[in-house]
PDB file of C-alpha atoms and ligand atoms in Angstrom:
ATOM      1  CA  UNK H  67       0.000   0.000   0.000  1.00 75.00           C
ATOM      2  CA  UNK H  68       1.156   2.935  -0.994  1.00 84.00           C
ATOM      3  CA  UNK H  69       2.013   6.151   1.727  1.00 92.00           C
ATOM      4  CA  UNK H  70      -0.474   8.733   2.543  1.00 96.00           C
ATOM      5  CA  UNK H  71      -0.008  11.670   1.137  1.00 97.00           C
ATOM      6  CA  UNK H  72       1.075  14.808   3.900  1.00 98.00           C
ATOM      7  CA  UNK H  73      -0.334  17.916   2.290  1.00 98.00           C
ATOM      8  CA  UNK H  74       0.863  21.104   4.233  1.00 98.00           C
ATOM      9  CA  UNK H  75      -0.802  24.007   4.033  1.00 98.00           C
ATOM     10  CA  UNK H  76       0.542  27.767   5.652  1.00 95.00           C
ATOM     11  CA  UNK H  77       0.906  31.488   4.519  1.00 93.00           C
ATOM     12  CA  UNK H  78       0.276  34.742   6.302  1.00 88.00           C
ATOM     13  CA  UNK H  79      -2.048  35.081   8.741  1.00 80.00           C
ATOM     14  CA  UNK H  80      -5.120  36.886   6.388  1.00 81.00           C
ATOM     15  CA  UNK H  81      -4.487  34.619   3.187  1.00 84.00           C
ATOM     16  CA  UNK H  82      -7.264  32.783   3.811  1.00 89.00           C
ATOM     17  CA  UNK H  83      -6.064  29.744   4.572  1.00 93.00           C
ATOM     18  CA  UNK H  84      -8.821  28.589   7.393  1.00 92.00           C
ATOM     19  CA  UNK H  85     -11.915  28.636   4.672  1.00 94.00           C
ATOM     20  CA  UNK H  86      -9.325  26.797   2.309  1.00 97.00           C
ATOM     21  CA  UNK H  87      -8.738  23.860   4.444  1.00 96.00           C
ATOM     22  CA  UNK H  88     -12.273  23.559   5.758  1.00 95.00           C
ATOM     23  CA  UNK H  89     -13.615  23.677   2.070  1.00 97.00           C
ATOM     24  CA  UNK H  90     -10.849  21.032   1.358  1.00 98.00           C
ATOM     25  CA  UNK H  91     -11.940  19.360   4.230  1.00 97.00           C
ATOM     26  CA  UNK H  92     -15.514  18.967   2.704  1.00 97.00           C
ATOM     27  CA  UNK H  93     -15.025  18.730  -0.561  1.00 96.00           C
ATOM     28  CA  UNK H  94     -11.431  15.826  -0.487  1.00 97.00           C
ATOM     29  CA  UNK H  95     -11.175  12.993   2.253  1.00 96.00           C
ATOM     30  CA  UNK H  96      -8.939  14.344   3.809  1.00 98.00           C
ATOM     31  CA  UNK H  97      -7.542  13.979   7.570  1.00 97.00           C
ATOM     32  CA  UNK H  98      -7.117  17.166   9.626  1.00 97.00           C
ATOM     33  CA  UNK H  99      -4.342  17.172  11.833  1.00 97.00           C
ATOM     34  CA  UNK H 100      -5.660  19.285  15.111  1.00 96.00           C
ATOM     35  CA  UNK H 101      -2.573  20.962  17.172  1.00 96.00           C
ATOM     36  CA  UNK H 102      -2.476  21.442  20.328  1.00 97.00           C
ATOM     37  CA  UNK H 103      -2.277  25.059  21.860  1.00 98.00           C
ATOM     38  CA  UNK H 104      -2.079  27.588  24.926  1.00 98.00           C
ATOM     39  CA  UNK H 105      -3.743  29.990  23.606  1.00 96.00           C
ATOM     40  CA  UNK H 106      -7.131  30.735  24.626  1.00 96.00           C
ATOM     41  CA  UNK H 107     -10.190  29.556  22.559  1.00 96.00           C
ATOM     42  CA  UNK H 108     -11.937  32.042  20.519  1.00 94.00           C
ATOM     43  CA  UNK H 109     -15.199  32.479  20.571  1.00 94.00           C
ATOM     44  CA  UNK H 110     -17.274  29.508  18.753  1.00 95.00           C
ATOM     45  CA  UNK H 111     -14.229  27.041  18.682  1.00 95.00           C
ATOM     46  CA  UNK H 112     -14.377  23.590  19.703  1.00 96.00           C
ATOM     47  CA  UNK H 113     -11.896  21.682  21.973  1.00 97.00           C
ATOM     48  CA  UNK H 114     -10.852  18.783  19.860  1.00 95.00           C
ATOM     49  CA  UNK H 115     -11.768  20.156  16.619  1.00 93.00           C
ATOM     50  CA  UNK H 116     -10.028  23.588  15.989  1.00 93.00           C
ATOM     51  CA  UNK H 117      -7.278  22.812  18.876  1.00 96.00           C
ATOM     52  CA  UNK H 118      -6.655  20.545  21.898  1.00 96.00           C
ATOM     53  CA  UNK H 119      -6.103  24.149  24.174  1.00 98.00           C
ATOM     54  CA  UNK H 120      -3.974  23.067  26.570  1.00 98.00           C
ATOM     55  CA  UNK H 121      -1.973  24.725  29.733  1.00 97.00           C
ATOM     56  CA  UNK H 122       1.713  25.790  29.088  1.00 97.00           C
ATOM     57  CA  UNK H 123       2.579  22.959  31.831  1.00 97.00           C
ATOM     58  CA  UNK H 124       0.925  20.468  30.010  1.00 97.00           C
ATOM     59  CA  UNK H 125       2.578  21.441  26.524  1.00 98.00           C
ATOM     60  CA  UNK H 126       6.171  21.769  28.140  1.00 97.00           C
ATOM     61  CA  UNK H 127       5.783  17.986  29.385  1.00 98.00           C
ATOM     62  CA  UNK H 128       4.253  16.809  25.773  1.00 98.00           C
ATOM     63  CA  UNK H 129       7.605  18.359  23.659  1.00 97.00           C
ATOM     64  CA  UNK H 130       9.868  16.505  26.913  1.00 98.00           C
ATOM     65  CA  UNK H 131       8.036  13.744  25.798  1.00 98.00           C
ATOM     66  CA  UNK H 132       8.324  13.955  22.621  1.00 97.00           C
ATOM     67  CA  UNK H 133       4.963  14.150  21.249  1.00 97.00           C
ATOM     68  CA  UNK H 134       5.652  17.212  18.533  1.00 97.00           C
ATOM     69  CA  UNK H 135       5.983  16.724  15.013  1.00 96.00           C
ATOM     70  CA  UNK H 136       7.177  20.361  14.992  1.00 96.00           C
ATOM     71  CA  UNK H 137       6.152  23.207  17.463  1.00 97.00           C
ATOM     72  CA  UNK H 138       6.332  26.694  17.099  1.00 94.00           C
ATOM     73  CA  UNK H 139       5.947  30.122  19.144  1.00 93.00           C
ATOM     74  CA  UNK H 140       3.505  32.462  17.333  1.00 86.00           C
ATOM     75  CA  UNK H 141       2.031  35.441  18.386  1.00 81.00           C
ATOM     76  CA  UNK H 142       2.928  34.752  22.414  1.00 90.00           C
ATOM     77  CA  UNK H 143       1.381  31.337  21.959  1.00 95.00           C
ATOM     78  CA  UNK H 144       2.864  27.952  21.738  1.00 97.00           C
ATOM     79  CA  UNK H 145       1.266  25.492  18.867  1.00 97.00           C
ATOM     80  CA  UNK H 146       2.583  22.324  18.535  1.00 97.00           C
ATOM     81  CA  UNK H 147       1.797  19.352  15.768  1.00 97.00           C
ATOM     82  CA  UNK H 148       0.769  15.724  17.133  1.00 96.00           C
ATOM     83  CA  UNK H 149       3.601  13.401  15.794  1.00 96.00           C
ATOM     84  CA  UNK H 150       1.539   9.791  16.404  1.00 96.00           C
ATOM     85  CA  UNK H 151      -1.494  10.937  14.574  1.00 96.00           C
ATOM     86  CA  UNK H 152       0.340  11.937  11.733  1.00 97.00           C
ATOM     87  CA  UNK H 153       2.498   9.000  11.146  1.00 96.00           C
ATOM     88  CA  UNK H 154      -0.196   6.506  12.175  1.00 96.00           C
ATOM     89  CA  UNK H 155      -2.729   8.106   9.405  1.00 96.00           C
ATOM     90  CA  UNK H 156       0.241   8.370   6.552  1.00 96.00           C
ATOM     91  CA  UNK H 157       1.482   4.913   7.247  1.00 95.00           C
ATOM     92  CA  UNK H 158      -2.493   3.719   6.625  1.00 96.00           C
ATOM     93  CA  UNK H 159      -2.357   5.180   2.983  1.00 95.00           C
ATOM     94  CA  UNK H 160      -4.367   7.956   4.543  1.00 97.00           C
ATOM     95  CA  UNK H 161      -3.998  11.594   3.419  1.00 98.00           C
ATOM     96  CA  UNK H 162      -3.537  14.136   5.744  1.00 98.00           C
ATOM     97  CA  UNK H 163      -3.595  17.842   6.034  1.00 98.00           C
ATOM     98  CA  UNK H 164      -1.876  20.312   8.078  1.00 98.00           C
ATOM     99  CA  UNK H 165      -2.789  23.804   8.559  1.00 96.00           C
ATOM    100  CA  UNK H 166       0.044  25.612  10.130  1.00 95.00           C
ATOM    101  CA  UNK H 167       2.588  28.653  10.314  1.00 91.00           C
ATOM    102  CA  UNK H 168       5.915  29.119   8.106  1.00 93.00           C
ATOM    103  CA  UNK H 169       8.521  27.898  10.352  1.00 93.00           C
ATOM    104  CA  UNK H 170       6.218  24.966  11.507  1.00 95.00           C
ATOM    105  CA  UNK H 171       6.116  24.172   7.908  1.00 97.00           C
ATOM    106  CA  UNK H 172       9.558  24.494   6.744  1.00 96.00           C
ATOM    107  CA  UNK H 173      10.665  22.640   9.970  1.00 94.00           C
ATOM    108  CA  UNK H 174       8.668  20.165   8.656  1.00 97.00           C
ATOM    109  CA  UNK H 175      10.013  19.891   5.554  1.00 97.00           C
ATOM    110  CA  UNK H 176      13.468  19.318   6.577  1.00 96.00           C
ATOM    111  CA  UNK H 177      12.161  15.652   8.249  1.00 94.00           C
ATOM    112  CA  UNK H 178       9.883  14.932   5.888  1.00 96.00           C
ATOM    113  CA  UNK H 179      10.527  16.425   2.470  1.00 96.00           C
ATOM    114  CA  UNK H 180       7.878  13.838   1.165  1.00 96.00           C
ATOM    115  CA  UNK H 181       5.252  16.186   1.740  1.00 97.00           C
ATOM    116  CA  UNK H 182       3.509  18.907   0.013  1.00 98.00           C
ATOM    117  CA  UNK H 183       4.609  22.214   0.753  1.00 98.00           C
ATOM    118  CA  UNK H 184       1.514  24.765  -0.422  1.00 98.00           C
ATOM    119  CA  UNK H 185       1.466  28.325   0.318  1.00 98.00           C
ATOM    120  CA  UNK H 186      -1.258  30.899   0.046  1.00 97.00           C
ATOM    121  CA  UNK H 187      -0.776  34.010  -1.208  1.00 95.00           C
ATOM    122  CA  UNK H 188      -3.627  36.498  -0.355  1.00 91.00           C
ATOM    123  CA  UNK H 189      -5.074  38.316  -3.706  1.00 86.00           C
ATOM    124  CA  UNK H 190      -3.681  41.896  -2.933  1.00 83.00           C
ATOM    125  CA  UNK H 191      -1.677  42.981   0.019  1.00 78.00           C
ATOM    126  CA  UNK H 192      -5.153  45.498   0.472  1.00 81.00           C
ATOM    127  CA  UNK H 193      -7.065  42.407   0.835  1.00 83.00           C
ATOM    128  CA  UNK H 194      -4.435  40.941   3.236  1.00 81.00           C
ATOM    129  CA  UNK H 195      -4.652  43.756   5.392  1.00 81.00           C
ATOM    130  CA  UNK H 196      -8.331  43.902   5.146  1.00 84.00           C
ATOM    131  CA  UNK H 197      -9.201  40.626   5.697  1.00 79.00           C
ATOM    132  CA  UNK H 198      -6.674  41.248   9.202  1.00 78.00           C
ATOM    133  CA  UNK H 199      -8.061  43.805  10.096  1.00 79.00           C
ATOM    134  CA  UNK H 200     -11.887  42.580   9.653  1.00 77.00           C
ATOM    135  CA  UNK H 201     -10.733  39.714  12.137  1.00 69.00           C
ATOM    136  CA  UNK H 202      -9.857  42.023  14.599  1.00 65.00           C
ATOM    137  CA  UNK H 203     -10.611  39.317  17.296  1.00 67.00           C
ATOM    138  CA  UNK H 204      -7.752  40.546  19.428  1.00 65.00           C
ATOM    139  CA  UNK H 205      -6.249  44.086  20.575  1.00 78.00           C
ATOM    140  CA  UNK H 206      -5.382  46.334  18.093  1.00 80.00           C
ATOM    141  CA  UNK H 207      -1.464  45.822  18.877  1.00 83.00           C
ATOM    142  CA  UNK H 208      -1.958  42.053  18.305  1.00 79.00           C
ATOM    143  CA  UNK H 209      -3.403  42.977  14.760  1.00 79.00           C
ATOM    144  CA  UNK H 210      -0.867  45.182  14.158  1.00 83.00           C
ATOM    145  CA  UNK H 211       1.802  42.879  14.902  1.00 82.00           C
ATOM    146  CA  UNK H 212       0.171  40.216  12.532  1.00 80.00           C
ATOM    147  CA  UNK H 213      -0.298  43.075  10.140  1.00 83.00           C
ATOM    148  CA  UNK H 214       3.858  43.422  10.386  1.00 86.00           C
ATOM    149  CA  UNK H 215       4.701  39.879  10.287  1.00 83.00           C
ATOM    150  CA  UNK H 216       2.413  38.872   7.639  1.00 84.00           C
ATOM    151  CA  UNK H 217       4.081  41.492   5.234  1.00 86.00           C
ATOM    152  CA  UNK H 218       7.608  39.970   5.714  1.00 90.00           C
ATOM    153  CA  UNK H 219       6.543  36.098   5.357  1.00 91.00           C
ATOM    154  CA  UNK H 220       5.039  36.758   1.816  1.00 92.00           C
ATOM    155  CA  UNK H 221       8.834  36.292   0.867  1.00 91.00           C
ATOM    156  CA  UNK H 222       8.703  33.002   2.006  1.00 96.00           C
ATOM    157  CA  UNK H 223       6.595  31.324  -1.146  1.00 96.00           C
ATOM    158  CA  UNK H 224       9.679  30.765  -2.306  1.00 96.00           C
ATOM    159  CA  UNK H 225      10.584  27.918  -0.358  1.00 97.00           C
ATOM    160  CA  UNK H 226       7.572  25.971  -1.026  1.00 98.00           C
ATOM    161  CA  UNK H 227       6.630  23.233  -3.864  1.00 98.00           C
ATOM    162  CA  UNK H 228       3.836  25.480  -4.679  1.00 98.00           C
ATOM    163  CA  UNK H 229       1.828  28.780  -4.266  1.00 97.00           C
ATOM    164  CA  UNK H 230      -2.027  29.259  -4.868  1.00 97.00           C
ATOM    165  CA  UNK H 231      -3.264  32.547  -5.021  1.00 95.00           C
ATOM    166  CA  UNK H 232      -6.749  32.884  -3.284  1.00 94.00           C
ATOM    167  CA  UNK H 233      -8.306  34.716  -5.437  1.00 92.00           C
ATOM    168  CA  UNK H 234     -11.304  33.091  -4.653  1.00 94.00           C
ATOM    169  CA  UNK H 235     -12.221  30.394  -2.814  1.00 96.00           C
ATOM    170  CA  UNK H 236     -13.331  27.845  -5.230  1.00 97.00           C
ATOM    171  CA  UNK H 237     -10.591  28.468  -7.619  1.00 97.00           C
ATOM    172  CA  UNK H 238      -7.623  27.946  -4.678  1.00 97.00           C
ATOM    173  CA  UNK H 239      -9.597  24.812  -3.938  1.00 97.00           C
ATOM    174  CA  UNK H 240      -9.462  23.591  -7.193  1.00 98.00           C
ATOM    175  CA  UNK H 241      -6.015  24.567  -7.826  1.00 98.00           C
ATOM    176  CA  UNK H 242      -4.884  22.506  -4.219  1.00 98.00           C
ATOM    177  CA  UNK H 243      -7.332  19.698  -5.745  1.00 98.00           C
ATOM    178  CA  UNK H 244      -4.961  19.462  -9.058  1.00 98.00           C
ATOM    179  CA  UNK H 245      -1.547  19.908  -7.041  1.00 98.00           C
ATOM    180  CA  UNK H 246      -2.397  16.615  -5.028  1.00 98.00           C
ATOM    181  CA  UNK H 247      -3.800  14.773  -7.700  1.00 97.00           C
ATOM    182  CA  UNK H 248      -0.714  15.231  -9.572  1.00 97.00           C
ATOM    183  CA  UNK H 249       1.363  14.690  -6.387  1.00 97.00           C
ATOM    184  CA  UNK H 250      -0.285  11.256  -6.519  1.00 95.00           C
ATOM    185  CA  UNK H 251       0.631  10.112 -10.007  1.00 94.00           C
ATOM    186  CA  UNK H 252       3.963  11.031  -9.665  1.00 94.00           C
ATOM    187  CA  UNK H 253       5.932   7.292 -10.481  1.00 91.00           C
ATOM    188  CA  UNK H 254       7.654   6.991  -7.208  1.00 88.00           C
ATOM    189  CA  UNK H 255       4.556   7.361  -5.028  1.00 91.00           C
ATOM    190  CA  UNK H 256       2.988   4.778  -7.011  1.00 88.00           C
ATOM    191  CA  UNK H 257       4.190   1.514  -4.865  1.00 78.00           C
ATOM    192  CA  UNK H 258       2.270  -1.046  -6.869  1.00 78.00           C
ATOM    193  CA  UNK H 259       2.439   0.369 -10.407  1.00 78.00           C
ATOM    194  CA  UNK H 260       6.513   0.534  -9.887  1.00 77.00           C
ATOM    195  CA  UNK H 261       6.327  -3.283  -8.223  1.00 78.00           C
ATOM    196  CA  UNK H 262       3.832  -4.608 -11.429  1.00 81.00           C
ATOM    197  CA  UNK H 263       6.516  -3.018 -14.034  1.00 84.00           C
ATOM    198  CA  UNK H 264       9.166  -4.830 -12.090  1.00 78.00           C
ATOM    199  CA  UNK H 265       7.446  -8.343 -12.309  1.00 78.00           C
ATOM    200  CA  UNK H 266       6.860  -8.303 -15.743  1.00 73.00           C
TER     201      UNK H 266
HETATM  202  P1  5GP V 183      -4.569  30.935  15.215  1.00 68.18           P
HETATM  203  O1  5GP V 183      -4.188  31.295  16.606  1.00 68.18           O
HETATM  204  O2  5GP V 183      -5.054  32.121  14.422  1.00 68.18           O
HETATM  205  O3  5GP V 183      -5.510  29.770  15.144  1.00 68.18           O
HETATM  206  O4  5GP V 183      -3.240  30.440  14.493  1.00 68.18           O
HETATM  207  C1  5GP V 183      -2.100  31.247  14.452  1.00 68.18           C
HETATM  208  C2  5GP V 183      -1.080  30.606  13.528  1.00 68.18           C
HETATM  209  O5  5GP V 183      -0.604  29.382  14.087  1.00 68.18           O
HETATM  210  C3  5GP V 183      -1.649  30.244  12.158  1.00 68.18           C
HETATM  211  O6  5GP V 183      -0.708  30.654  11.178  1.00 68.18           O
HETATM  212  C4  5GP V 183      -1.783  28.745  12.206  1.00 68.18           C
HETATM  213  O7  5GP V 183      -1.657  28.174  10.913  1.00 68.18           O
HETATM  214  C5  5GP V 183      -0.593  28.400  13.081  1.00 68.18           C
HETATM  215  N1  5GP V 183      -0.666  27.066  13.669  1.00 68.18           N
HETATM  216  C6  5GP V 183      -1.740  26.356  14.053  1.00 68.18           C
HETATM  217  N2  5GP V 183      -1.391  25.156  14.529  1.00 68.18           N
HETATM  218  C7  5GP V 183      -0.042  25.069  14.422  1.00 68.18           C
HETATM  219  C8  5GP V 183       0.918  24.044  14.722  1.00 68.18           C
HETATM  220  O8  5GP V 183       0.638  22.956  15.194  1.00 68.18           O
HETATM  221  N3  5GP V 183       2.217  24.348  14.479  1.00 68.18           N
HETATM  222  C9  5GP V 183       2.605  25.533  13.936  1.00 68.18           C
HETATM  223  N4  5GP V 183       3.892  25.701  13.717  1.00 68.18           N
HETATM  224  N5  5GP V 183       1.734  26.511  13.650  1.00 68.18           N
HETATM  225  C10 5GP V 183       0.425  26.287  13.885  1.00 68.18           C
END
């Protein structure tokens, strides 16, 4: 059987890329990898679902333990990837996604350069800033300092396999759609076609 496929998915805070992945998420069977975090749950958001929210203690004594795929400080907060989920789902020839920042990604990357690097790229830097400042679930320093930082990782497409402008919804979905079905026909993720051309 042939790997699952890790699909990760990141860009600046205000690309968009939270209705991407849930539209993914309904449209693809797909698995959603759900991080654990100390920051405090918004309004509407579901332990278990968005985030396990858990105390700073508790996520100090997971990374001793070695339970992090990758973790990352961002925006005050700690976030942190659940390594057994992941592998157990890939090695089932399940797909999985990951929603996550730039350095959780690229971290990523450098153990397991098997995956699919996608980053979003907002339509206009207006409509980045909009869509931050629309948000506005936080102080207005917070926003400003996502404002900043979102502005400087833009550079950081360029490290990535690919980079889907949201534009709109439905065309960034369709675009991520095409990237992994490609990804999957590539010969050397194709297990059984490479052992049946062997046998013959
Ligand atoms: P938010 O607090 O708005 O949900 O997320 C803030 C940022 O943290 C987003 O860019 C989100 O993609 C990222 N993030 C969420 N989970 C993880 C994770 O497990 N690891 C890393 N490195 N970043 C994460």
């Amino acid at each position: 059987m042939s790997k699952g496929l890790l699909i990760v998915i990141s860009g600046p805070s205000g690309a968009g890329k939270g209705t991407i992945c849930k539209e993914l998420l309904n449209e693809l069977d797909l698995n959603l990898s759900i991080s654990a975090t100390t920051r405090d749950a918004r309004v509407g958001e579901v332990e278990g679902e968005n985030y396990f929210f858990i105390t700073e203690d508790k996520f100090k004594d997971m990374l001793l333990d070695n339970q992090f795929l990758e973790h990352a400080e961002v925006y005050n907060n700690y976030y942190g990837t659940p390594k057994e989920y992941v592998f157990d789902m890939l090695e089932e020839g399940k797909d999985v996604l990951l929603e996550i920042d730039i350095q959780g990604a690229l971290s990523i990357k450098e153990i397991y350069p098997d995956g699919v690097f996608i980053f979003i790229l907002p339509p206009s830097m207006q409509e980045l800033r909009n869509r931050i400042e629309k948000r506005a679930t936080e102080t207005k320093e917070a926003m400003v300092k996502r404002l900043d930082s979102a502005y400087k990782e833009l550079k950081y497409v360029f490290k990535y396999d690919y980079g889907v402008l949201n534009d709109t919804v439905d065309s960034a979905v369709d675009n991520i759609n095409a990237i992994i079905k490609a990804e999957k026909c590539k010969v050397n993720r194709q297990i059984n076609l490479i052992k049946n051309i062997k046998e013959v």
